[in-house]
Tab-separated table of C-alpha atoms and ligand atoms in Angstrom:
chain	number	residue	atom	x	y	z
A	23	MET	CA	68.367	80.213	91.097
A	24	ILE	CA	68.826	82.712	93.857
A	25	VAL	CA	66.757	82.474	96.994
A	26	VAL	CA	66.626	86.069	98.189
A	27	MET	CA	65.887	86.195	101.900
A	28	GLU	CA	63.878	89.033	103.409
A	29	LYS	CA	65.752	91.818	105.166
A	30	GLY	CA	66.016	90.687	108.767
A	31	ALA	CA	65.517	86.970	107.984
A	32	THR	CA	66.755	84.958	110.965
A	33	GLN	CA	69.719	82.587	110.944
A	34	GLU	CA	67.247	79.788	111.638
A	35	GLN	CA	65.273	80.655	108.501
A	36	ILE	CA	68.464	80.815	106.446
A	37	ASP	CA	69.629	77.427	107.755
A	38	HIS	CA	66.211	76.004	107.045
A	39	MET	CA	66.301	77.215	103.442
A	40	VAL	CA	69.813	75.830	102.960
A	41	GLN	CA	68.467	72.448	104.021
A	42	ARG	CA	65.505	72.807	101.664
A	43	VAL	CA	67.820	73.653	98.760
A	44	GLU	CA	70.099	70.716	99.527
A	45	GLY	CA	67.085	68.481	99.964
A	46	LEU	CA	66.163	69.254	96.358
A	47	GLY	CA	69.533	67.929	95.246
A	48	LEU	CA	70.942	71.427	94.655
A	49	ARG	CA	74.114	72.934	96.029
A	50	ALA	CA	73.606	75.886	98.382
A	51	HIS	CA	76.020	78.819	98.577
A	52	VAL	CA	75.105	81.307	101.256
A	53	ILE	CA	76.148	84.850	100.418
A	54	VAL	CA	75.805	87.326	103.243
A	55	GLY	CA	75.424	90.844	101.893
A	56	THR	CA	75.248	94.101	103.785
A	57	GLU	CA	71.551	94.462	102.925
A	58	ARG	CA	70.321	90.889	102.895
A	59	THR	CA	71.379	87.284	102.629
A	60	VAL	CA	70.894	85.296	99.456
A	61	ILE	CA	71.266	81.585	98.882
A	62	ALA	CA	72.512	80.593	95.454
A	63	ALA	CA	70.926	77.233	94.598
A	64	ILE	CA	73.116	75.630	91.976
A	65	GLY	CA	72.101	72.656	89.893
A	66	GLU	CA	69.529	71.648	87.352
A	67	LYS	CA	66.609	74.050	87.495
A	68	ARG	CA	62.991	72.971	87.415
A	69	GLN	CA	59.942	75.175	87.643
A	70	GLU	CA	58.458	73.188	90.577
A	71	THR	CA	61.638	73.739	92.583
A	72	ARG	CA	61.294	77.462	92.227
A	73	SER	CA	57.724	77.686	93.424
A	74	SER	CA	58.347	75.269	96.270
A	75	LEU	CA	61.284	77.369	97.556
A	76	GLU	CA	59.313	80.578	97.187
A	77	SER	CA	56.935	79.521	99.946
A	78	GLY	CA	59.762	79.037	102.472
A	79	PRO	CA	59.966	81.027	105.732
A	80	GLY	CA	61.742	84.374	105.426
A	81	VAL	CA	62.015	84.132	101.635
A	82	ALA	CA	61.441	87.389	99.716
A	83	GLU	CA	61.695	85.922	96.215
A	84	VAL	CA	63.333	83.264	94.087
A	85	VAL	CA	64.886	84.463	90.844
A	86	PRO	CA	66.788	82.635	88.116
A	87	ILE	CA	70.483	83.435	87.655
A	88	LEU	CA	70.811	84.416	84.014
A	89	ALA	CA	74.613	84.359	83.697
A	90	PRO	CA	76.206	80.980	82.932
A	91	TYR	CA	78.524	81.518	85.914
A	92	LYS	CA	76.481	81.563	89.092
A	93	VAL	CA	78.420	82.118	92.317
A	94	ALA	CA	80.767	84.555	90.517
A	95	SER	CA	77.888	86.610	89.153
A	96	ARG	CA	76.922	90.028	90.452
A	97	GLU	CA	73.350	88.823	90.255
A	98	VAL	CA	73.924	86.870	93.469
A	99	LYS	CA	76.045	89.499	95.237
A	100	LYS	CA	75.897	93.193	94.410
A	101	GLU	CA	78.639	94.328	96.799
A	102	PRO	CA	82.245	93.855	95.730
A	103	THR	CA	84.151	91.059	97.455
A	104	GLN	CA	87.255	91.944	99.394
A	105	ILE	CA	89.961	89.339	99.718
A	106	VAL	CA	92.337	89.395	102.644
A	107	ALA	CA	95.300	87.015	102.652
A	108	GLY	CA	97.829	87.941	105.319
A	109	SER	CA	99.150	91.416	104.496
A	110	LEU	CA	97.336	91.518	101.141
A	111	LYS	CA	93.969	93.223	100.876
A	112	VAL	CA	92.297	93.387	97.463
A	113	GLY	CA	88.914	94.794	96.428
A	114	ALA	CA	86.095	96.935	97.766
A	115	GLY	CA	88.172	100.110	97.746
A	116	ALA	CA	91.521	98.555	98.660
A	117	ILE	CA	94.250	98.210	96.041
A	118	GLY	CA	96.690	95.371	96.700
A	119	ILE	CA	100.199	95.557	95.274
A	120	ILE	CA	101.866	92.221	94.548
A	121	ALA	CA	105.481	92.729	93.527
A	122	GLY	CA	108.564	90.599	93.103
A	123	PRO	CA	110.618	88.671	90.596
A	124	CYS	CA	109.231	86.436	87.903
A	125	SER	CA	111.207	83.527	89.414
A	126	VAL	CA	112.758	82.950	92.799
A	127	GLU	CA	116.449	82.564	91.885
A	128	ASN	CA	118.414	82.533	95.132
A	129	GLU	CA	118.211	83.715	98.737
A	130	GLU	CA	119.909	87.069	98.250
A	131	GLN	CA	117.742	87.962	95.252
A	132	ILE	CA	114.407	87.189	96.897
A	133	LEU	CA	115.206	88.698	100.310
A	134	LYS	CA	116.611	91.901	98.812
A	135	THR	CA	113.558	92.242	96.584
A	136	ALA	CA	111.134	91.530	99.423
A	137	HIS	CA	112.641	94.286	101.587
A	138	ALA	CA	112.783	96.767	98.693
A	139	VAL	CA	109.197	96.256	97.499
A	140	LYS	CA	107.910	96.342	101.059
A	141	ALA	CA	109.688	99.660	101.693
A	142	ALA	CA	108.099	101.066	98.525
A	143	GLY	CA	104.611	100.016	99.642
A	144	ALA	CA	103.953	96.562	98.165
A	145	THR	CA	101.507	94.505	100.198
A	146	ALA	CA	102.487	91.065	98.901
A	147	LEU	CA	105.549	89.372	97.437
A	148	ARG	CA	105.343	87.421	94.194
A	149	GLY	CA	107.907	84.906	92.943
A	150	GLY	CA	107.600	81.740	90.919
A	151	ALA	CA	109.055	78.544	92.359
A	152	PHE	CA	107.326	76.326	89.789
A	153	LYS	CA	107.710	78.049	86.436
A	154	PRO	CA	105.677	77.330	83.309
A	155	ARG	CA	108.240	77.969	80.552
A	156	THR	CA	107.618	77.842	76.832
A	157	SER	CA	110.833	75.900	76.313
A	158	PRO	CA	111.717	72.801	78.348
A	159	TYR	CA	115.358	74.009	78.218
A	160	SER	CA	114.589	77.250	80.090
A	161	PHE	CA	114.967	77.589	83.887
A	162	GLN	CA	112.067	75.701	85.454
A	163	GLY	CA	112.201	77.209	88.942
A	164	LEU	CA	113.692	76.147	92.284
A	165	LYS	CA	110.518	74.252	93.228
A	166	GLU	CA	110.347	73.414	96.969
A	167	ALA	CA	113.663	75.150	97.691
A	168	GLY	CA	112.105	78.285	96.143
A	169	LEU	CA	109.019	77.956	98.340
A	170	LYS	CA	111.267	77.781	101.415
A	171	LEU	CA	113.009	80.999	100.362
A	172	LEU	CA	109.629	82.697	99.918
A	173	ALA	CA	108.644	81.600	103.424
A	174	LYS	CA	111.872	83.105	104.737
A	175	ALA	CA	111.084	86.380	102.955
A	176	ARG	CA	107.633	86.396	104.582
A	177	GLU	CA	109.216	85.802	107.985
A	178	GLN	CA	111.509	88.786	107.522
A	179	THR	CA	109.037	91.245	105.973
A	180	GLY	CA	105.553	90.067	106.918
A	181	LEU	CA	104.576	90.168	103.222
A	182	ALA	CA	101.991	87.634	102.030
A	183	ILE	CA	103.347	85.214	99.425
A	184	VAL	CA	101.805	84.823	95.962
A	185	THR	CA	103.219	81.922	93.974
A	186	GLU	CA	102.121	79.706	91.118
A	187	VAL	CA	100.943	76.130	91.411
A	188	MET	CA	101.180	74.294	88.104
A	189	SER	CA	99.717	70.906	88.780
A	190	THR	CA	97.170	69.163	90.936
A	191	GLU	CA	99.735	66.986	92.701
A	192	ASP	CA	101.692	70.070	93.851
A	193	VAL	CA	98.683	71.801	95.437
A	194	PRO	CA	99.229	70.495	99.009
A	195	LEU	CA	102.927	71.425	98.931
A	196	VAL	CA	102.456	74.922	97.481
A	197	ALA	CA	99.472	75.605	99.764
A	198	GLU	CA	101.698	74.856	102.752
A	199	TYR	CA	103.920	77.847	101.908
A	200	ALA	CA	101.740	80.267	99.911
A	201	ASP	CA	99.148	82.765	101.094
A	202	VAL	CA	97.785	83.062	97.561
A	203	LEU	CA	97.875	80.286	94.967
A	204	GLN	CA	98.459	81.660	91.482
A	205	ILE	CA	96.901	79.809	88.571
A	206	GLY	CA	98.934	80.735	85.522
A	207	ALA	CA	97.491	81.813	82.193
A	208	ARG	CA	98.370	78.474	80.613
A	209	ASN	CA	96.385	76.634	83.241
A	210	MET	CA	93.236	78.755	83.337
A	211	GLN	CA	91.233	75.921	81.828
A	212	ASN	CA	92.917	73.068	83.709
A	213	TYR	CA	89.677	72.158	85.418
A	214	ARG	CA	91.069	69.504	87.761
A	215	LEU	CA	93.644	72.022	88.988
A	216	LEU	CA	90.911	74.628	89.523
A	217	GLU	CA	88.926	72.127	91.588
A	218	ALA	CA	92.028	71.237	93.585
A	219	VAL	CA	92.760	74.853	94.572
A	220	GLY	CA	89.042	75.278	95.225
A	221	GLY	CA	89.387	72.544	97.819
A	222	THR	CA	92.040	74.493	99.766
A	223	ARG	CA	91.392	77.432	102.038
A	224	ARG	CA	94.006	79.582	100.331
A	225	ALA	CA	93.115	82.635	98.278
A	226	VAL	CA	93.550	82.176	94.529
A	227	LEU	CA	94.824	84.548	91.837
A	228	LEU	CA	93.345	83.272	88.589
A	229	LYS	CA	95.099	84.574	85.494
A	230	ARG	CA	93.227	84.958	82.233
A	231	GLY	CA	94.301	82.565	79.502
A	232	PRO	CA	95.839	84.432	76.532
A	233	SER	CA	92.998	83.237	74.284
A	234	ALA	CA	90.189	83.010	76.830
A	235	THR	CA	87.045	85.124	76.659
A	236	MET	CA	85.710	86.942	79.713
A	237	GLU	CA	82.990	84.325	79.987
A	238	GLU	CA	85.538	81.511	79.978
A	239	LEU	CA	87.531	83.329	82.677
A	240	LEU	CA	84.427	83.696	84.834
A	241	LEU	CA	83.464	80.068	84.319
A	242	ALA	CA	86.993	79.050	85.347
A	243	ALA	CA	86.536	81.109	88.536
A	244	GLU	CA	83.226	79.328	89.022
A	245	TYR	CA	85.051	75.970	89.223
A	246	ILE	CA	87.026	77.279	92.216
A	247	LEU	CA	84.056	78.969	93.902
A	248	ASN	CA	81.915	75.916	93.399
A	249	GLU	CA	84.286	73.910	95.613
A	250	GLY	CA	83.518	76.288	98.467
A	251	ASN	CA	86.544	78.574	98.142
A	252	SER	CA	85.228	82.134	97.915
A	253	GLN	CA	88.631	83.838	97.859
A	254	VAL	CA	89.156	84.270	94.129
A	255	MET	CA	90.810	87.257	92.419
A	256	LEU	CA	90.713	87.526	88.649
A	257	CYS	CA	93.788	88.716	86.790
A	258	GLU	CA	93.912	90.403	83.390
A	259	ARG	CA	97.401	89.702	82.045
A	260	GLY	CA	96.943	90.338	78.338
A	261	ILE	CA	95.750	88.285	75.413
A	262	ARG	CA	97.224	87.184	72.129
A	263	THR	CA	96.235	89.262	69.122
A	264	PHE	CA	97.736	90.049	65.691
A	265	GLU	CA	99.567	92.931	67.326
A	266	ASN	CA	103.259	92.441	68.046
A	267	HIS	CA	104.538	95.735	69.440
A	268	THR	CA	103.843	94.293	72.867
A	269	ARG	CA	104.312	90.738	74.159
A	270	PHE	CA	100.536	90.470	74.711
A	271	THR	CA	97.730	92.985	74.221
A	272	LEU	CA	96.501	94.342	77.558
A	273	PRO	CA	92.780	95.137	77.292
A	274	LEU	CA	91.936	97.381	80.217
A	275	ALA	CA	88.234	97.439	79.380
A	276	SER	CA	88.247	94.010	81.055
A	277	VAL	CA	88.423	95.760	84.410
A	278	PRO	CA	85.156	97.754	84.285
A	279	TYR	CA	83.530	94.927	82.302
A	280	LEU	CA	84.351	92.381	85.003
A	281	HIS	CA	83.218	94.776	87.728
A	282	HIS	CA	79.915	94.935	85.899
A	283	LYS	CA	79.550	91.149	85.738
A	284	THR	CA	81.127	89.882	88.949
A	285	HIS	CA	81.678	90.824	92.570
A	286	LEU	CA	85.170	89.312	92.479
A	287	PRO	CA	88.150	91.681	92.583
A	288	VAL	CA	90.213	92.300	89.451
A	289	VAL	CA	94.008	92.508	89.446
A	290	VAL	CA	96.004	93.675	86.416
A	291	ASP	CA	99.455	92.420	85.373
A	292	PRO	CA	101.081	95.141	83.249
A	293	SER	CA	104.398	93.230	83.210
A	294	HIS	CA	103.185	90.242	81.187
A	295	GLY	CA	100.515	92.444	79.599
A	296	THR	CA	103.112	94.585	77.826
A	297	GLY	CA	106.356	92.601	77.957
A	298	HIS	CA	108.456	95.784	78.070
A	299	THR	CA	109.768	97.499	81.198
A	300	TYR	CA	109.328	101.001	79.715
A	301	LEU	CA	105.593	100.429	79.182
A	302	VAL	CA	104.877	99.062	82.663
A	303	PRO	CA	104.647	102.286	84.760
A	304	ASP	CA	102.127	103.943	82.409
A	305	MET	CA	100.004	100.808	82.118
A	306	ALA	CA	100.118	100.281	85.898
A	307	ALA	CA	98.765	103.804	86.402
A	308	ALA	CA	96.187	103.239	83.649
A	309	SER	CA	95.069	100.010	85.339
A	310	VAL	CA	94.425	101.845	88.596
A	311	ALA	CA	92.540	104.542	86.683
A	312	ALA	CA	90.403	101.827	85.051
A	313	GLY	CA	89.412	100.597	88.513
A	314	ALA	CA	91.830	97.724	89.155
A	315	ASP	CA	91.671	96.300	92.669
A	316	GLY	CA	95.291	95.257	92.527
A	317	LEU	CA	98.459	95.130	90.474
A	318	ILE	CA	100.931	92.312	90.056
A	319	LEU	CA	104.320	93.641	88.969
A	320	GLU	CA	107.612	91.965	88.191
A	321	VAL	CA	110.470	93.579	90.113
A	322	HIS	CA	114.083	92.394	90.102
A	323	PRO	CA	117.256	93.768	91.743
A	324	ASP	CA	119.101	93.485	88.421
A	325	PRO	CA	116.617	92.916	85.570
A	326	GLU	CA	119.394	92.520	83.011
A	327	ARG	CA	120.573	89.379	84.786
A	328	ALA	CA	117.155	87.928	85.618
A	329	MET	CA	116.692	84.229	84.853
A	330	SER	CA	113.221	84.917	83.435
A	331	ASP	CA	111.253	87.928	82.173
A	332	GLY	CA	113.992	90.503	82.877
A	333	TYR	CA	112.908	92.531	79.806
A	334	GLN	CA	109.587	93.329	81.478
A	335	SER	CA	110.820	93.695	85.075
A	336	LEU	CA	111.182	96.958	86.959
A	337	ASN	CA	114.283	97.661	89.032
A	338	PHE	CA	113.803	98.973	92.571
A	339	SER	CA	113.818	102.658	91.697
A	340	GLN	CA	111.468	102.162	88.746
A	341	PHE	CA	109.132	100.313	91.104
A	342	GLU	CA	109.239	103.168	93.636
A	343	ASP	CA	108.387	105.676	90.891
A	344	THR	CA	105.557	103.474	89.654
A	345	MET	CA	104.150	103.264	93.174
A	346	ARG	CA	104.294	107.028	93.596
A	347	ARG	CA	102.370	107.558	90.363
A	348	CYS	CA	99.813	104.865	91.057
A	349	ARG	CA	99.132	106.258	94.521
A	350	LYS	CA	98.160	109.623	93.013
A	351	VAL	CA	95.812	107.922	90.573
A	352	ALA	CA	94.375	105.767	93.377
A	353	ALA	CA	93.561	108.883	95.400
A	354	ALA	CA	91.873	110.390	92.331
A	355	VAL	CA	89.574	107.377	92.031
A	356	ASP	CA	88.874	107.278	95.797
A	357	LYS	CA	90.820	104.145	96.606
A	358	THR	CA	93.436	103.404	99.207
A	359	MET	CA	96.801	102.054	98.222
B	19	PEP	C1	104.125	84.824	85.862
B	19	PEP	O1	103.368	85.441	86.601
B	19	PEP	O2	105.370	84.849	85.958
B	19	PEP	C2	103.520	84.059	84.735
B	19	PEP	C3	104.113	82.976	84.239
B	19	PEP	O3	102.378	84.603	84.304
B	19	PEP	P1	101.317	84.097	83.193
B	19	PEP	O4	100.782	82.797	83.700
B	19	PEP	O5	100.312	85.214	83.166
B	19	PEP	O6	102.073	83.973	81.891
B	20	MN	MN1	106.974	86.155	84.469
């Protein structure tokens, strides 16, 4: 249920209603909007609860939340959420650009890339230190040494760091270095991991599982939000279909669909979404045109020699060109980038 407070309800009235909600054994999430404050009351709903809350001081109305995801739903918050994590700003008119290699490989590679993407206008640096690889024989990432190199890159460039955390036991370590915790596609439904990142105060980039529906993605986000972490960005990174001309199929209708259903910002990953460097610039521009709040792009100083995902990585000049094109599209859709 949503307890919609009257315009101009006092802080005292809001606090009082939070206590009432909690007193009924429900969880209260206060969402402060520009127009009015609402309290999402999450838990088992009973008709008596609704009428008893309706009589509270400063309450305009109590309405059921119809979507299966609650805190993520636009029903509880009409205005888009903006996420700010260091230099990265995503949502509500701001387009964040997260760029960098698939994997952190060595100091020279990550520092060179950080400076190059920053100069071209990226607002965050990506780089995997813990890598989920299909084969156990593939490069698994530099782990903590990789996190240290990312921190050095942040020191030199001021760019926020986006990096993947693969398991619950690594959350404290990765959260020490990262500004944004990335949940990889393979882990979208690892519910204990979602709860663990929900317990941190780091922003989270939640990637869509390759076979997950939009509803499953939103319910995964709900696990994080429900732990009290409101800084969640959703990421469309392509799904598995019968089609094989691309590595995955990148459905850009997800972007306006998600904007319709949730206040959370939506980032698109055209690198994994296509799996081919030559398709990335066009699909990056198309993502911005579709309303994306951010892009995550793989960029490598020498894609041919990359230890992972070189075939879908942009080199520095391709990244600069992509940025130039996306900026024009961003201006056309009234966004800043
Ligand atoms: C990545 O970002 O390098 C990655 C492994 O992405 P995904 O989880 O979407 O496959
Ligand atoms: Mn990758």
